[in-house]
Short mmCIF file of C-alpha atoms in Angstrom, two decimals:
data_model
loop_
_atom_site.label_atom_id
_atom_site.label_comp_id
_atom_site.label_asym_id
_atom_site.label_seq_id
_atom_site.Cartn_x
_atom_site.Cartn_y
_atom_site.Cartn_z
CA UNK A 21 -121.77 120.31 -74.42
CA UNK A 22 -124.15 119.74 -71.07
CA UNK A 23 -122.15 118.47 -68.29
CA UNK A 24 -118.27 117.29 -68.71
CA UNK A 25 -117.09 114.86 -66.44
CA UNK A 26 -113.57 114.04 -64.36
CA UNK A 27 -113.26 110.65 -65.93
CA UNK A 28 -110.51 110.87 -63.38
CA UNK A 29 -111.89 112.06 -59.94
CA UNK A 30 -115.64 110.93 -61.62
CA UNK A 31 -116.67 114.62 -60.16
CA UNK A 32 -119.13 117.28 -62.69
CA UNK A 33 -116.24 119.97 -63.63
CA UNK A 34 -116.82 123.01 -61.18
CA UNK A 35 -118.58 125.87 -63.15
CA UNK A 36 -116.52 128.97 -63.21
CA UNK A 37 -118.02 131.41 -60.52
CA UNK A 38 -115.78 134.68 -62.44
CA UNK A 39 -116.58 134.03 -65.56
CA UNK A 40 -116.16 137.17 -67.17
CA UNK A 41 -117.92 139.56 -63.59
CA UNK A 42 -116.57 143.03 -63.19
CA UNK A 43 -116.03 145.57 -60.47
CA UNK A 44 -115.73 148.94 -61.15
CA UNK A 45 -114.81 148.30 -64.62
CA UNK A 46 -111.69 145.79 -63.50
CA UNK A 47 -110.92 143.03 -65.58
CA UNK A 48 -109.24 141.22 -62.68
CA UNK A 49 -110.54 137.47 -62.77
CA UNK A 50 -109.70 137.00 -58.48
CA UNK A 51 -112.01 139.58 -56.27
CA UNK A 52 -108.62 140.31 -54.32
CA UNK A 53 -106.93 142.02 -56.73
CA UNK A 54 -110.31 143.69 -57.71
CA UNK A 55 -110.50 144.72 -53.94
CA UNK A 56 -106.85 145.81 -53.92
CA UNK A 57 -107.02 148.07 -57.06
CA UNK A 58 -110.28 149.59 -56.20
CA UNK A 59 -108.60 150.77 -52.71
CA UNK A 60 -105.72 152.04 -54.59
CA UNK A 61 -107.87 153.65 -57.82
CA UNK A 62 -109.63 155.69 -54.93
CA UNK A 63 -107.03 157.14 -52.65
CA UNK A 64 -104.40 157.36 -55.90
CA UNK A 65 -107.61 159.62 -57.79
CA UNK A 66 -108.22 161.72 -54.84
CA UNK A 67 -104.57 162.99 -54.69
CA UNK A 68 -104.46 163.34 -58.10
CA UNK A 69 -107.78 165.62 -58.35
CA UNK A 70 -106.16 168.08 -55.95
CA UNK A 71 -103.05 168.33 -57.32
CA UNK A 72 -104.89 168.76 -60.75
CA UNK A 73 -106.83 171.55 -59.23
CA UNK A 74 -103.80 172.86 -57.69
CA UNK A 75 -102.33 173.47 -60.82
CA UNK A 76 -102.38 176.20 -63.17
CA UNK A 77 -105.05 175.83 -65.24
CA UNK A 78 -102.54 177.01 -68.44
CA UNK A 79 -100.61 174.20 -67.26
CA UNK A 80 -103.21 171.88 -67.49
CA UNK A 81 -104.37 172.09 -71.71
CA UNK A 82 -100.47 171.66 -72.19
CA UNK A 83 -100.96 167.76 -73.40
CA UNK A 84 -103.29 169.64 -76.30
CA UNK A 85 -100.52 170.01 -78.57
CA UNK A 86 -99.37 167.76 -81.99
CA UNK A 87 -97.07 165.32 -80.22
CA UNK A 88 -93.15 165.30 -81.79
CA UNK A 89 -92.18 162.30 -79.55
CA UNK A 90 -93.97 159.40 -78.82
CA UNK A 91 -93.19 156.28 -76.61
CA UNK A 92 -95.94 152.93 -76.76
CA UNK A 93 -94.82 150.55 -74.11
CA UNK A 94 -95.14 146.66 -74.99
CA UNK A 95 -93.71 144.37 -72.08
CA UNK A 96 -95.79 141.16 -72.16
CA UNK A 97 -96.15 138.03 -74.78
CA UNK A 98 -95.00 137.98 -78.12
CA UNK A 99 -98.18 137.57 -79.44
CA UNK A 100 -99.51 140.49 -77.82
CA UNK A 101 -96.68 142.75 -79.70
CA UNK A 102 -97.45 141.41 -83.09
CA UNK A 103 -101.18 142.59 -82.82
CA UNK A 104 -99.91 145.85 -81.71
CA UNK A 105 -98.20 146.36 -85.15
CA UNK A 106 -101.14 146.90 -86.70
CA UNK A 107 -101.56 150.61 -84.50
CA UNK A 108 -98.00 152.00 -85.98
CA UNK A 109 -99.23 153.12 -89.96
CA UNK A 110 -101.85 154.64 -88.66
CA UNK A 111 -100.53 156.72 -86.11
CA UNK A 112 -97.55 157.65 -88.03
CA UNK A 113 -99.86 158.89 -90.35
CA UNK A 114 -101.67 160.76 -88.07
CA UNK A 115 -98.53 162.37 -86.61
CA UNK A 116 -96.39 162.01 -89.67
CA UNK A 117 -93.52 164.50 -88.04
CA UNK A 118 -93.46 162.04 -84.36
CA UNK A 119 -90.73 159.88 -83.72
CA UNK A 120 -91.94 156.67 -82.47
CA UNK A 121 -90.62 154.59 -79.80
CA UNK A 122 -90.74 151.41 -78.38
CA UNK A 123 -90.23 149.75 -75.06
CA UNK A 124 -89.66 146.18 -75.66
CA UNK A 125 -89.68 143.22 -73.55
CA UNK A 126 -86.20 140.83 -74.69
CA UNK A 127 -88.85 138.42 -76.68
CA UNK A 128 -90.84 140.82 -78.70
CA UNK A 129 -88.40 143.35 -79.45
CA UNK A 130 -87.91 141.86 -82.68
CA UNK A 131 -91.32 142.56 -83.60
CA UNK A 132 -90.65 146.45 -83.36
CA UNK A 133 -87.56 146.28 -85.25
CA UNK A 134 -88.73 144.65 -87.75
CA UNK A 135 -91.69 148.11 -88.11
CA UNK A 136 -90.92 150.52 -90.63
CA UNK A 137 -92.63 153.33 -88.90
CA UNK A 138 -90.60 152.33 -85.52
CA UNK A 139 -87.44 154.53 -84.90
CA UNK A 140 -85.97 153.48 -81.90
CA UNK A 141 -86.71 150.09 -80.04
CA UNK A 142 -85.93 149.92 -75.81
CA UNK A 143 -85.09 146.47 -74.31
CA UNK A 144 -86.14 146.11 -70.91
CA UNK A 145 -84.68 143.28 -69.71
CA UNK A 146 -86.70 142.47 -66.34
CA UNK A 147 -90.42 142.52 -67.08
CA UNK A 148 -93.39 140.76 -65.14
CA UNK A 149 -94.11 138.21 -67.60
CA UNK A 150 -90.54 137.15 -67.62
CA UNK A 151 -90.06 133.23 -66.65
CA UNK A 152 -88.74 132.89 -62.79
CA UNK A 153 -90.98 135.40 -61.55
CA UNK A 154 -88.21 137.31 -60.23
CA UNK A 155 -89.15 140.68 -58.46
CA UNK A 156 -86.48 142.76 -60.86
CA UNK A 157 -89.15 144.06 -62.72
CA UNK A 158 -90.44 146.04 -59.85
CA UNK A 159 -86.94 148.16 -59.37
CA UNK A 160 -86.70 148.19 -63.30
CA UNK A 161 -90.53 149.71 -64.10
CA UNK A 162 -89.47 152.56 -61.53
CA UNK A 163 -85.60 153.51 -63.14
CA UNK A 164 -86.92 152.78 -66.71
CA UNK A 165 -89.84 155.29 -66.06
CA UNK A 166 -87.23 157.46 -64.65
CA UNK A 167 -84.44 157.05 -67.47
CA UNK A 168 -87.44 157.88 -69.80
CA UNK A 169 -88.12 160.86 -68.38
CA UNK A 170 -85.11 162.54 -69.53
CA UNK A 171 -85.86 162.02 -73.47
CA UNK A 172 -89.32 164.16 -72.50
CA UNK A 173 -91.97 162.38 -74.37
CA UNK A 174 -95.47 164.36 -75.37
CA UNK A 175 -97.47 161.21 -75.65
CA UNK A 176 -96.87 157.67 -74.19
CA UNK A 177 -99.12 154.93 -74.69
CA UNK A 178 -99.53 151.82 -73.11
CA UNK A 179 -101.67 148.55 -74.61
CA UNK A 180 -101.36 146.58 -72.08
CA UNK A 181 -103.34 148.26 -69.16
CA UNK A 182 -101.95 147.51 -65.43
CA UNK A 183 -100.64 149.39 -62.97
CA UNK A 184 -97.03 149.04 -62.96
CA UNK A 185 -97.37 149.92 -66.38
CA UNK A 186 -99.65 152.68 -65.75
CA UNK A 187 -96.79 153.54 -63.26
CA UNK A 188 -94.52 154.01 -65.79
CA UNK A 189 -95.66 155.91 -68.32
CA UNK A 190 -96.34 158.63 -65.73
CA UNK A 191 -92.61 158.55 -64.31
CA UNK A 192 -91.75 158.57 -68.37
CA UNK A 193 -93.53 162.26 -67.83
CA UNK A 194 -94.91 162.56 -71.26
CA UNK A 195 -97.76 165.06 -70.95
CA UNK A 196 -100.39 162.97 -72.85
CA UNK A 197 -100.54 159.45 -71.36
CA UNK A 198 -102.99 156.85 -72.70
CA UNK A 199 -104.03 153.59 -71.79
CA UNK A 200 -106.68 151.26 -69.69
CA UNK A 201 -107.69 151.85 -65.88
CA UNK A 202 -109.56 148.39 -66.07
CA UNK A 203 -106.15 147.27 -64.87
CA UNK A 204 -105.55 149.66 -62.16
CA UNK A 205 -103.77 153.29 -62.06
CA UNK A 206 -106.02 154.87 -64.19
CA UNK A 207 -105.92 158.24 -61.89
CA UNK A 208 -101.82 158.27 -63.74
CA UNK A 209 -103.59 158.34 -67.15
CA UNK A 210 -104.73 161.44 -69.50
CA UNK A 211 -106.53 158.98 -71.67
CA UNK A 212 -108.12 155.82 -71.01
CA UNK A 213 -110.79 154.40 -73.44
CA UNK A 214 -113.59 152.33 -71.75
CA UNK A 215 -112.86 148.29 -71.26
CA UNK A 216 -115.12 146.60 -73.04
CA UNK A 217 -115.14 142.83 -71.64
CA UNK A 218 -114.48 140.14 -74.82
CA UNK A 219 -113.54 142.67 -77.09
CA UNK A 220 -111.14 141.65 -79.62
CA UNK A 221 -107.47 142.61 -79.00
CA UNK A 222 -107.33 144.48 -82.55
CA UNK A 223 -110.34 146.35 -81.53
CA UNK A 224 -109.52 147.60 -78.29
CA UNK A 225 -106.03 148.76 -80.04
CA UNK A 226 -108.59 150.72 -82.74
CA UNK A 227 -110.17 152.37 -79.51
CA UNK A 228 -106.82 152.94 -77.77
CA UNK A 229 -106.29 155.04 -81.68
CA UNK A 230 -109.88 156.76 -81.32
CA UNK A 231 -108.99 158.72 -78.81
CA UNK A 232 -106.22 160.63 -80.87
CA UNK A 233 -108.60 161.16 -83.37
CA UNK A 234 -107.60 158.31 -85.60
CA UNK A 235 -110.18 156.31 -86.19
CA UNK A 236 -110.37 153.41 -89.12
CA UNK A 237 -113.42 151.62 -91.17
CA UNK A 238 -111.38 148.38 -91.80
CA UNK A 239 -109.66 146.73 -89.07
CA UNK A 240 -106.19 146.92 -87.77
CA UNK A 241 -104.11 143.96 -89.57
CA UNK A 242 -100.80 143.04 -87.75
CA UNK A 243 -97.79 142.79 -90.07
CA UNK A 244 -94.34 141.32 -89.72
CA UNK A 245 -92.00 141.57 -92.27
CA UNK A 246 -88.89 139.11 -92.28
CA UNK A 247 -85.62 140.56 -93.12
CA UNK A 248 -83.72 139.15 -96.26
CA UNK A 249 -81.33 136.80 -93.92
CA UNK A 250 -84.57 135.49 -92.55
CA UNK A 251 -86.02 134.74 -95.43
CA UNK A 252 -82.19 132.67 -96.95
CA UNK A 253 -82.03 130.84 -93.68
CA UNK A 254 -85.71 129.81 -94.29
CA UNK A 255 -85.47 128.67 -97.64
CA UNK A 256 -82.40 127.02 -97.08
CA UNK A 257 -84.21 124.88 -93.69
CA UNK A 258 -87.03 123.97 -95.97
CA UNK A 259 -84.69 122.84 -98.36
CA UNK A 260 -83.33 120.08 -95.82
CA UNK A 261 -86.50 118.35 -96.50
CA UNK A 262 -86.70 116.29 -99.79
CA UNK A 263 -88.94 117.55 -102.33
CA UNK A 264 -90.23 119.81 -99.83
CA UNK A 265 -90.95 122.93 -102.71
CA UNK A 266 -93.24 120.29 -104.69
CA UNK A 267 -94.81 119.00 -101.08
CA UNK A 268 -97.47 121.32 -99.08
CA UNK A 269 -95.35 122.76 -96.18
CA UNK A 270 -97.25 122.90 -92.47
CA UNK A 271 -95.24 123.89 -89.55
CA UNK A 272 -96.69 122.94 -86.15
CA UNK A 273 -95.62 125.06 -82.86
CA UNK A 274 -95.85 122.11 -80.00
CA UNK A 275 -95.10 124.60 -77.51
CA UNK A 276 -97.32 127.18 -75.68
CA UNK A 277 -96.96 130.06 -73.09
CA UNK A 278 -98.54 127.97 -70.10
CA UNK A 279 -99.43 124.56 -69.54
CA UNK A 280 -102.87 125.17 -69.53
CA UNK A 281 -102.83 126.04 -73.66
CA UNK A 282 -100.47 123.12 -73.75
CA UNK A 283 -102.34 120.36 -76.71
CA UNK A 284 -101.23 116.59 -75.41
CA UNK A 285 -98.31 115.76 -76.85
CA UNK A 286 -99.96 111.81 -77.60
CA UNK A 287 -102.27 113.72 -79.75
CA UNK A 288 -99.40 116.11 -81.57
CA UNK A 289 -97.72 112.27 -82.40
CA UNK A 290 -101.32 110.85 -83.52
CA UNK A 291 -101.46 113.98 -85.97
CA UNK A 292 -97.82 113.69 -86.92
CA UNK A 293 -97.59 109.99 -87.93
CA UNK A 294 -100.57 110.92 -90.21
CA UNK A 295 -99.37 113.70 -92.20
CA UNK A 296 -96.01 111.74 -92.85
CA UNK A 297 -98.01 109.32 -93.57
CA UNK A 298 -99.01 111.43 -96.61
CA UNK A 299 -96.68 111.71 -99.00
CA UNK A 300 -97.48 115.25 -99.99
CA UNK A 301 -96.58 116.82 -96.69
CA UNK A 302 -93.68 118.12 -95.55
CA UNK A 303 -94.32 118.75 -91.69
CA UNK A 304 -91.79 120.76 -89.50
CA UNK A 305 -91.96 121.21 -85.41
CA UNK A 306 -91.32 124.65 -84.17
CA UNK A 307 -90.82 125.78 -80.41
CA UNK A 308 -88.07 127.68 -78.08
CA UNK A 309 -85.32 124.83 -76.88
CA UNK A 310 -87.26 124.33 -73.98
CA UNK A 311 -90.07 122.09 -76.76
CA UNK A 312 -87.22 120.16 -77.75
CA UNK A 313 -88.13 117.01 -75.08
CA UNK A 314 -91.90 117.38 -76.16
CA UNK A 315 -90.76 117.36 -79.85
CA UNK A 316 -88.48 114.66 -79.60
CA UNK A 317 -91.22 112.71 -77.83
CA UNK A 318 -93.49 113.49 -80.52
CA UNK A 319 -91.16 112.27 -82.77
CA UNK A 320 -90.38 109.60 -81.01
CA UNK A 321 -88.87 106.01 -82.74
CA UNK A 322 -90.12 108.05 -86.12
CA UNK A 323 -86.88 107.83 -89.07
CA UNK A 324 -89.40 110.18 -91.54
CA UNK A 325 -87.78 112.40 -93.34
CA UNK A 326 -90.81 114.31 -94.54
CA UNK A 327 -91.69 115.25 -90.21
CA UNK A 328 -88.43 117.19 -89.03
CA UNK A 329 -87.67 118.87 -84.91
CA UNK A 330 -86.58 122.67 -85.95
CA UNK A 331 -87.45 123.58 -81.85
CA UNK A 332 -84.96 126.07 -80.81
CA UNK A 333 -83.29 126.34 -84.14
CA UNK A 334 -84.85 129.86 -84.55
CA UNK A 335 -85.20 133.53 -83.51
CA UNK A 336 -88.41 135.24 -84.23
CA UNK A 337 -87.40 136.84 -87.22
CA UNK A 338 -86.57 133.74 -88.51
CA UNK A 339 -89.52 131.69 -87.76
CA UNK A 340 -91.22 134.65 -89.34
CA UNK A 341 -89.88 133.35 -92.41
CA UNK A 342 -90.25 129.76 -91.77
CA UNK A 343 -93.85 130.30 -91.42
CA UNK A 344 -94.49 132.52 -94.27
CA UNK A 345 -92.71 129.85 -96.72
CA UNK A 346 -95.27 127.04 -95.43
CA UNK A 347 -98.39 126.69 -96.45
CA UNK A 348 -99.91 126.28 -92.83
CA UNK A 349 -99.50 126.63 -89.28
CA UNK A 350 -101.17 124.56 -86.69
CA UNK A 351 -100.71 125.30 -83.19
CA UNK A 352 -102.19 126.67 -79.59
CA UNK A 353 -102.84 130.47 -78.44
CA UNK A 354 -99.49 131.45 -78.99
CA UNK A 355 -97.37 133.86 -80.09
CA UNK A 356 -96.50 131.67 -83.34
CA UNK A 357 -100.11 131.67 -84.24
CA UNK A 358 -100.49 135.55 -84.43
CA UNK A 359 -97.38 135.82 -86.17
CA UNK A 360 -98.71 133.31 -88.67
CA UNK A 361 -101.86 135.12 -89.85
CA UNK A 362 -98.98 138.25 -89.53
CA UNK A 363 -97.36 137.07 -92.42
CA UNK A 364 -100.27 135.95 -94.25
CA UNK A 365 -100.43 132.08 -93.96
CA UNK A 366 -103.53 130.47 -92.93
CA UNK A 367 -102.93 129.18 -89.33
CA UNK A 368 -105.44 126.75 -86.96
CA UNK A 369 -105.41 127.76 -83.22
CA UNK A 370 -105.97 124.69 -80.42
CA UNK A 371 -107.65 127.06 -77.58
CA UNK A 372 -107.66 126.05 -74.08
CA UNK A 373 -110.13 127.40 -72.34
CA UNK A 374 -108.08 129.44 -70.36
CA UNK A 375 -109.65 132.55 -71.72
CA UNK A 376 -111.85 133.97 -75.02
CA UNK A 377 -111.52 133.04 -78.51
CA UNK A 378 -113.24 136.43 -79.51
CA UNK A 379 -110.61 138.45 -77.27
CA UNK A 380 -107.61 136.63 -78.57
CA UNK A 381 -108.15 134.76 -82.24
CA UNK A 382 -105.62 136.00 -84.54
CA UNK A 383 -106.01 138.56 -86.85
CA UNK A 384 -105.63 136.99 -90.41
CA UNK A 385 -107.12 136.60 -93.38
CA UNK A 386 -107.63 132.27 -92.97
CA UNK A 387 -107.95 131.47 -89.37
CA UNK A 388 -109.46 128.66 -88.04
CA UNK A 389 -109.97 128.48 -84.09
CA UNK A 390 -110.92 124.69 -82.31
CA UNK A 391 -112.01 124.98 -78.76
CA UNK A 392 -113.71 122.18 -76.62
CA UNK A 393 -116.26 124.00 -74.34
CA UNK A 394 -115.98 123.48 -70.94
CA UNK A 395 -117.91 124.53 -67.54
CA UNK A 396 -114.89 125.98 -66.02
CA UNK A 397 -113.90 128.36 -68.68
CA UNK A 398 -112.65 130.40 -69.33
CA UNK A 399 -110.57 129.76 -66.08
CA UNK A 400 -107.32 132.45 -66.11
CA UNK A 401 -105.28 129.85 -64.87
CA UNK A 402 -101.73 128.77 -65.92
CA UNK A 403 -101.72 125.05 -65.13
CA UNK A 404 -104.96 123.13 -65.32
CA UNK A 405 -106.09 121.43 -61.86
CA UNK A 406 -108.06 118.78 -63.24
CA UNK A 407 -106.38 116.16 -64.08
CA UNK A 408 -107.33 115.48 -67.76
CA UNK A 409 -106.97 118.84 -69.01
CA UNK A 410 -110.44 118.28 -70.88
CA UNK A 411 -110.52 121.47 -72.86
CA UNK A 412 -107.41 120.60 -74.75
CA UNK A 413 -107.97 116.67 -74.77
CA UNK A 414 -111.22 116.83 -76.43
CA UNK A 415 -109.75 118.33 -79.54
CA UNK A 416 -108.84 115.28 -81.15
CA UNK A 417 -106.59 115.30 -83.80
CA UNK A 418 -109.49 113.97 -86.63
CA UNK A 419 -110.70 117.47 -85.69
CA UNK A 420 -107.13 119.12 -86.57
CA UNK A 421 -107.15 117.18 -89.73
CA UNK A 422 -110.84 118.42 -91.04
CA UNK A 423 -109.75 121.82 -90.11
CA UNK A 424 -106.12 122.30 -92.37
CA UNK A 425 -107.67 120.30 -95.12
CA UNK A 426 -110.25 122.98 -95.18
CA UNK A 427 -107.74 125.66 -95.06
CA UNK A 428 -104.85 124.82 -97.23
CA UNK A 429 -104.81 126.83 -100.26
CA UNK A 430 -105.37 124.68 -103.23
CA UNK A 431 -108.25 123.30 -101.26
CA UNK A 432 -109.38 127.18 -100.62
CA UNK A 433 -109.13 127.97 -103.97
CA UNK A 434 -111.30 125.06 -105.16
CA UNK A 435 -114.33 126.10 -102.71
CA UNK A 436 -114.30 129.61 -102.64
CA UNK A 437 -114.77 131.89 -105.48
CA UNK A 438 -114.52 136.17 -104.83
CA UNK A 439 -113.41 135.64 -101.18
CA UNK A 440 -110.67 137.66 -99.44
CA UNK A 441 -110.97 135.93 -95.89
CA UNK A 442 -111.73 133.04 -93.99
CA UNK A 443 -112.02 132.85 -90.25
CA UNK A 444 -114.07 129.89 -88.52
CA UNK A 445 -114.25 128.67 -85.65
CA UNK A 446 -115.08 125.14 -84.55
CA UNK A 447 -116.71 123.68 -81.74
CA UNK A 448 -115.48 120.06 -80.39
CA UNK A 449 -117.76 117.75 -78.67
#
């Protein structure tokens, strides 16, 4: 695509002047917080140098030792945690005597409980990325880090890679502490791997691994395995719809994390009306309670039994389930997308162009990513500011349509012969 237009402000879309620049290895999209990190990264690793020098240099090989307790610290989206899950087999069989812990946020501690090799999961309640933006989560990184302490960790590891996380994992004290300084606070580390910018999630985890000697020829796959309630309250939802065990089953998640990944919800209808349409779908909507107004208007006048609003119905273990009974998922950058291709059924992502395809698709063995191209992306932001939202309007649902038929696996089975994966991605005009 050359130049998109504003149909609305009939203005050329404004070319994204970050688009994917560094400073000093920061992966900060605003120069501010680039600034603000690189003031702090300087005066924080000065300190730290002379109090490493300071100390006794038996003191200092001390983090050399096979670690018996070790704490990875997971406090943003869900969809983040499920791609973590992938690092726990390996490192358990690295360190097969470790006890492994978890520090959850409240909507991806389910994912860790539901790891084998995961013996205790830790529920902070106020996080960053919680909704409200309340400043708890400052207060709680600091007596959480603290309260950590006390269980004397030899290794702590943290995926995501800012400073208040960096922050913690040093008050946790655990003598080995691993993560990224691309987000600040690397001077608090032991062990920080170098950002790469647009490398996949699953391979930065694999690098995160590398440096405790673990290192992998076939890529980390995320699991998530639904308990057996999960799995009875799924069959018996499923069951609701008529015929729906002789029907192909596709779930779509109508909700996303921001706005910005938001598909319109006149599109979601468009695509709805013509899979019930069809009499062999059976099509349910999945989302938190807060999609149930954007399901209902999908919905809308609609009496179709074979199109059904589960929003809110479900925890994630549950939709865990849900989705690995259907026979496709179709939604946005979201954490129901990862935990699709987590449980093994084929899912297509909608992606805005808030950020990278190759950074975030889902790891899976059928994946199929859509993305409009746009001059302003990948823009970081939350809501879009132009008014048509063109990287998600431009994905039409025709496009949606070409994309499941291609995936769904009778279809699968018919054109491919010897082949363990597919993962495409599609460009829209």
């Amino acid at each position: 695509m050359n130049v998109a237009h504003d149909s609305a402000q009939h203005r050329p879309l404004r070319t994204n002047r970050w688009r994917r620049r560094t400073l000093g290895g920061y992966r900060y999209v605003r120069l501010r917080w680039r600034l603000l990190f690189g003031c702090i990264d300087a005066v924080g690793g000065l300190i730290f140098a002379l109090a490493r020098w300071l100390v006794h240099p038996l003191r200092r090989h001390r983090s050399e030792a096979e670690p018996r307790r070790i704490l990875l610290v997971q406090l943003d989206h869900l969809g983040d945690a499920i791609l973590t899950t992938g690092m726990f087999g390996p490192l358990k069989q690295r360190f097969p005597q470790a006890q492994i812990d978890v520090l959850a946020a409240p909507w991806n501690c389910d994912v860790f409980a539901s790891v084998a090799e995961v013996d205790r999961v830790d529920v902070c309640r106020h996080v960053r990325f919680a909704p409200g933006r309340s400043l708890a989560w400052i207060p709680a990184t600091v007596i959480w880090g603290l309260r950590l302490r006390k269980r004397r960790y030899d290794l702590a590891i943290d995926v995501r890679g800012e400073f208040p996380h960096n922050l913690l994992v040093w008050l946790s004290g655990a003598r080995r502490r691993l993560g990224w300084a691309s987000g600040g606070g690397g001077f608090l580390l032991t062990d920080k791997p170098e950002f790469v910018v647009n490398r996949s999630e699953t391979q930065s985890r694999a690098a995160l691994l590398a440096c405790l000697g673990i290192s992998r020829a076939e890529p980390l796959r995320p699991l998530f395995r639904p308990s057996d309630a999960a799995i009875e309250t799924a069959t018996h939802a499923w069951n609701e719809i008529e015929s729906a065990s002789e029907r192909t089953r596709i779930v779509l998640h109508v909700g996303a994390g921001t706005p910005a990944k938001r598909w319109p919800a006149e599109h979601w209808r468009r695509l709805v009306e013509h899979l019930a349409a069809e009499s062999e779908y059976a099509v349910a909507l999945v989302g938190t309670s807060a999609d149930t107004p954007t399901a209902r208007a999908i919905l809308g006048a609609s009496t179709s039994p074979d199109a059904v609003d589960w929003t809110g119905r479900f925890g994630i273990d549950e939709l865990a389930a849900v989705v690995k009974q259907a026979d496709l998922l179709v939604g946005a950058d979201s954490g129901p997308a990862h935990l699709a291709a987590a449980v093994g059924t084929p899912v297509v992502v909608l992606f805005s162009g808030t950020n990278s395809p190759g950074q975030w698709q889902p790891c899976g063995l059928r994946v199929c990513t859509l993305r409009s191209e746009t001059p302003c992306s990948p823009c970081h932001r939350k809501t879009c500011p132009i008014g048509e939202h063109p990287c998600m309007r431009r994905i039409q649902p025709a496009d949606v349509i070409r994309s499941l038929t291609g995936l769904l696996p009778e279809r699968l089975d018919a054109a491919t012969t010897g082949t363990s994966s597919t993962n495409t991605k599609g460009s829209v005009s």
